[in-house]
N, CA, C and O atoms as a DFTB+ gen file, in Angstrom:
224 C
 N C O
     1  1      53.027      54.301     148.457
     2  2      52.510      53.449     149.503
     3  2      51.481      54.206     150.339
     4  3      50.434      53.669     150.701
     5  1      51.800      55.452     150.633
     6  2      50.870      56.264     151.413
     7  2      49.575      56.475     150.644
     8  3      48.492      56.447     151.227
     9  1      49.683      56.687     149.328
    10  2      48.482      56.878     148.516
    11  2      47.591      55.644     148.542
    12  3      46.371      55.760     148.656
    13  1      48.193      54.467     148.437
    14  2      47.411      53.228     148.461
    15  2      46.704      53.039     149.795
    16  3      45.540      52.639     149.838
    17  1      47.400      53.324     150.869
    18  2      46.809      53.189     152.192
    19  2      45.670      54.178     152.371
    20  3      44.626      53.829     152.923
    21  1      45.859      55.404     151.912
    22  2      44.816      56.416     152.026
    23  2      43.596      56.034     151.199
    24  3      42.464      56.194     151.656
    25  1      43.816      55.530     149.981
    26  2      42.706      55.072     149.141
    27  2      41.936      53.952     149.827
    28  3      40.705      53.932     149.794
    29  1      42.647      53.025     150.444
    30  2      42.002      51.913     151.145
    31  2      41.150      52.423     152.308
    32  3      40.025      51.966     152.508
    33  1      41.688      53.360     153.063
    34  2      40.937      53.918     154.189
    35  2      39.666      54.602     153.710
    36  3      38.599      54.425     154.298
    37  1      39.783      55.388     152.633
    38  2      38.628      56.116     152.118
    39  2      37.610      55.174     151.485
    40  3      36.408      55.347     151.684
    41  1      38.068      54.185     150.730
    42  2      37.170      53.261     150.040
    43  2      36.347      52.437     151.017
    44  3      35.206      52.076     150.728
    45  1      36.921      52.145     152.163
    46  2      36.224      51.318     153.143
    47  2      35.643      52.128     154.296
    48  3      35.243      51.575     155.321
    49  1      35.601      53.445     154.115
    50  2      35.065      54.340     155.150
    51  2      35.672      54.053     156.517
    52  3      34.976      54.046     157.532
    53  1      36.964      53.821     156.526
    54  2      37.662      53.551     157.782
    55  2      38.218      54.851     158.342
    56  3      38.915      55.593     157.650
    57  1      37.907      55.112     159.584
    58  2      38.429      56.298     160.258
    59  2      39.255      55.817     161.434
    60  3      38.722      55.514     162.501
    61  1      40.531      55.753     161.233
    62  2      41.432      55.312     162.288
    63  2      42.527      56.358     162.406
    64  3      43.332      56.531     161.491
    65  1      42.555      57.046     163.523
    66  2      43.522      58.129     163.707
    67  2      44.960      57.629     163.617
    68  3      45.834      58.334     163.113
    69  1      45.205      56.426     164.100
    70  2      46.572      55.894     164.038
    71  2      47.003      55.665     162.596
    72  3      48.127      55.994     162.218
    73  1      46.101      55.096     161.786
    74  2      46.443      54.862     160.382
    75  2      46.570      56.174     159.619
    76  3      47.445      56.313     158.764
    77  1      45.705      57.133     159.921
    78  2      45.813      58.433     159.269
    79  2      47.118      59.119     159.662
    80  3      47.745      59.782     158.835
    81  1      47.526      58.965     160.908
    82  2      48.811      59.505     161.345
    83  2      49.962      58.842     160.614
    84  3      50.938      59.497     160.248
    85  1      49.844      57.536     160.402
    86  2      50.876      56.806     159.657
    87  2      50.962      57.310     158.222
    88  3      52.057      57.494     157.689
    89  1      49.812      57.533     157.599
    90  2      49.795      58.057     156.232
    91  2      50.484      59.417     156.188
    92  3      51.286      59.679     155.292
    93  1      50.176      60.274     157.142
    94  2      50.805      61.597     157.181
    95  2      52.315      61.486     157.348
    96  3      53.067      62.216     156.702
    97  1      52.756      60.593     158.198
    98  2      54.200      60.417     158.407
    99  2      54.874      59.874     157.151
   100  3      55.995      60.265     156.828
   101  1      54.188      58.968     156.439
   102  2      54.739      58.443     155.187
   103  2      54.905      59.554     154.154
   104  3      55.907      59.603     153.442
   105  1      53.909      60.450     154.078
   106  2      54.022      61.579     153.154
   107  2      55.208      62.466     153.519
   108  3      55.966      62.882     152.643
   109  1      55.372      62.754     154.803
   110  2      56.483      63.598     155.253
   111  2      57.816      62.947     154.893
   112  3      58.721      63.615     154.393
   113  1      57.935      61.654     155.146
   114  2      59.180      60.948     154.813
   115  2      59.441      60.954     153.309
   116  3      60.583      61.101     152.873
   117  1      58.386      60.796     152.523
   118  2      58.548      60.805     151.069
   119  2      59.021      62.167     150.581
   120  3      59.878      62.252     149.701
   121  1      58.466      63.228     151.149
   122  2      58.877      64.576     150.752
   123  2      60.329      64.815     151.137
   124  3      61.102      65.352     150.344
   125  1      60.703      64.422     152.343
   126  2      62.097      64.599     152.778
   127  2      63.052      63.815     151.885
   128  3      64.108      64.321     151.506
   129  1      62.684      62.592     151.553
   130  2      63.547      61.760     150.710
   131  2      63.690      62.363     149.322
   132  3      64.777      62.335     148.746
   133  1      62.608      62.907     148.777
   134  2      62.699      63.497     147.441
   135  2      63.557      64.754     147.462
   136  3      64.251      65.038     146.485
   137  1      63.525      65.508     148.550
   138  2      64.370      66.698     148.660
   139  2      65.836      66.295     148.781
   140  3      66.705      66.953     148.209
   141  1      66.116      65.240     149.506
   142  2      67.499      64.781     149.647
   143  2      68.040      64.262     148.325
   144  3      69.212      64.464     148.006
   145  1      67.183      63.589     147.550
   146  2      67.608      63.070     146.249
   147  2      67.881      64.197     145.264
   148  3      68.711      64.051     144.367
   149  1      67.191      65.314     145.423
   150  2      67.342      66.430     144.494
   151  2      68.610      67.229     144.755
   152  3      69.088      67.927     143.860
   153  1      69.163      67.144     145.953
   154  2      70.354      67.908     146.308
   155  2      71.599      67.052     146.115
   156  3      71.651      65.912     146.576
   157  1      72.597      67.600     145.437
   158  2      73.844      66.832     145.314
   159  2      74.526      66.731     146.670
   160  3      74.514      67.677     147.457
   161  1      75.103      65.605     146.927
   162  2      75.778      65.415     148.207
   163  2      77.111      66.147     148.205
   164  3      77.598      66.564     147.155
   165  1      77.692      66.300     149.378
   166  2      78.999      66.944     149.486
   167  2      80.043      66.176     148.696
   168  3      80.930      66.778     148.090
   169  1      79.949      64.856     148.696
   170  2      80.905      64.042     147.958
   171  2      80.793      64.301     146.464
   172  3      81.805      64.383     145.769
   173  1      79.554      64.432     145.963
   174  2      79.364      64.702     144.545
   175  2      79.966      66.046     144.166
   176  3      80.602      66.177     143.120
   177  1      79.763      67.050     145.023
   178  2      80.284      68.380     144.726
   179  2      81.806      68.410     144.799
   180  3      82.443      69.106     144.008
   181  1      82.398      67.673     145.725
   182  2      83.853      67.700     145.853
   183  2      84.527      66.918     144.732
   184  3      85.702      67.143     144.442
   185  1      83.803      66.011     144.103
   186  2      84.374      65.218     143.021
   187  2      84.430      66.009     141.719
   188  3      85.161      65.639     140.800
   189  1      83.660      67.102     141.635
   190  2      83.654      67.905     140.428
   191  2      84.882      68.811     140.417
   192  3      85.280      69.334     141.458
   193  1      85.475      68.994     139.250
   194  2      86.632      69.889     139.185
   195  2      86.212      71.321     139.482
   196  3      85.117      71.750     139.117
   197  1      87.077      72.037     140.134
   198  2      86.798      73.429     140.465
   199  2      86.826      74.256     139.194
   200  3      87.628      74.003     138.295
   201  1      85.954      75.239     139.123
   202  2      85.899      76.122     137.959
   203  2      86.862      77.280     138.178
   204  3      86.732      78.040     139.138
   205  1      87.818      77.401     137.283
   206  2      88.781      78.500     137.348
   207  2      88.632      79.323     136.082
   208  3      88.698      78.780     134.979
   209  1      88.432      80.623     136.225
   210  2      88.312      81.450     135.012
   211  2      89.625      81.442     134.228
   212  3      90.714      81.400     134.800
   213  1      89.491      81.483     132.937
   214  2      90.680      81.473     132.075
   215  2      91.424      82.793     132.227
   216  3      90.814      83.860     132.284
   217  1      92.723      82.708     132.291
   218  2      93.541      83.921     132.371
   219  2      94.322      84.056     131.079
   220  3      94.949      83.104     130.615
   221  1      94.276      85.244     130.504
   222  2      94.997      85.479     129.241
   223  2      96.188      86.344     129.472
   224  3      96.919      86.652     128.530
């Protein structure tokens, strides 16, 4: 969405600080969301069985 808005601003030679600020905030939110998606949640980690080394 941020890319489309930025392309529109550039294609129409629009210089609006508020819209550019919005684009920057959208990028920041997208990066944060992608980092959160990449990390397993605490619930996911607790649902996995604990690894215990085999004892002979």
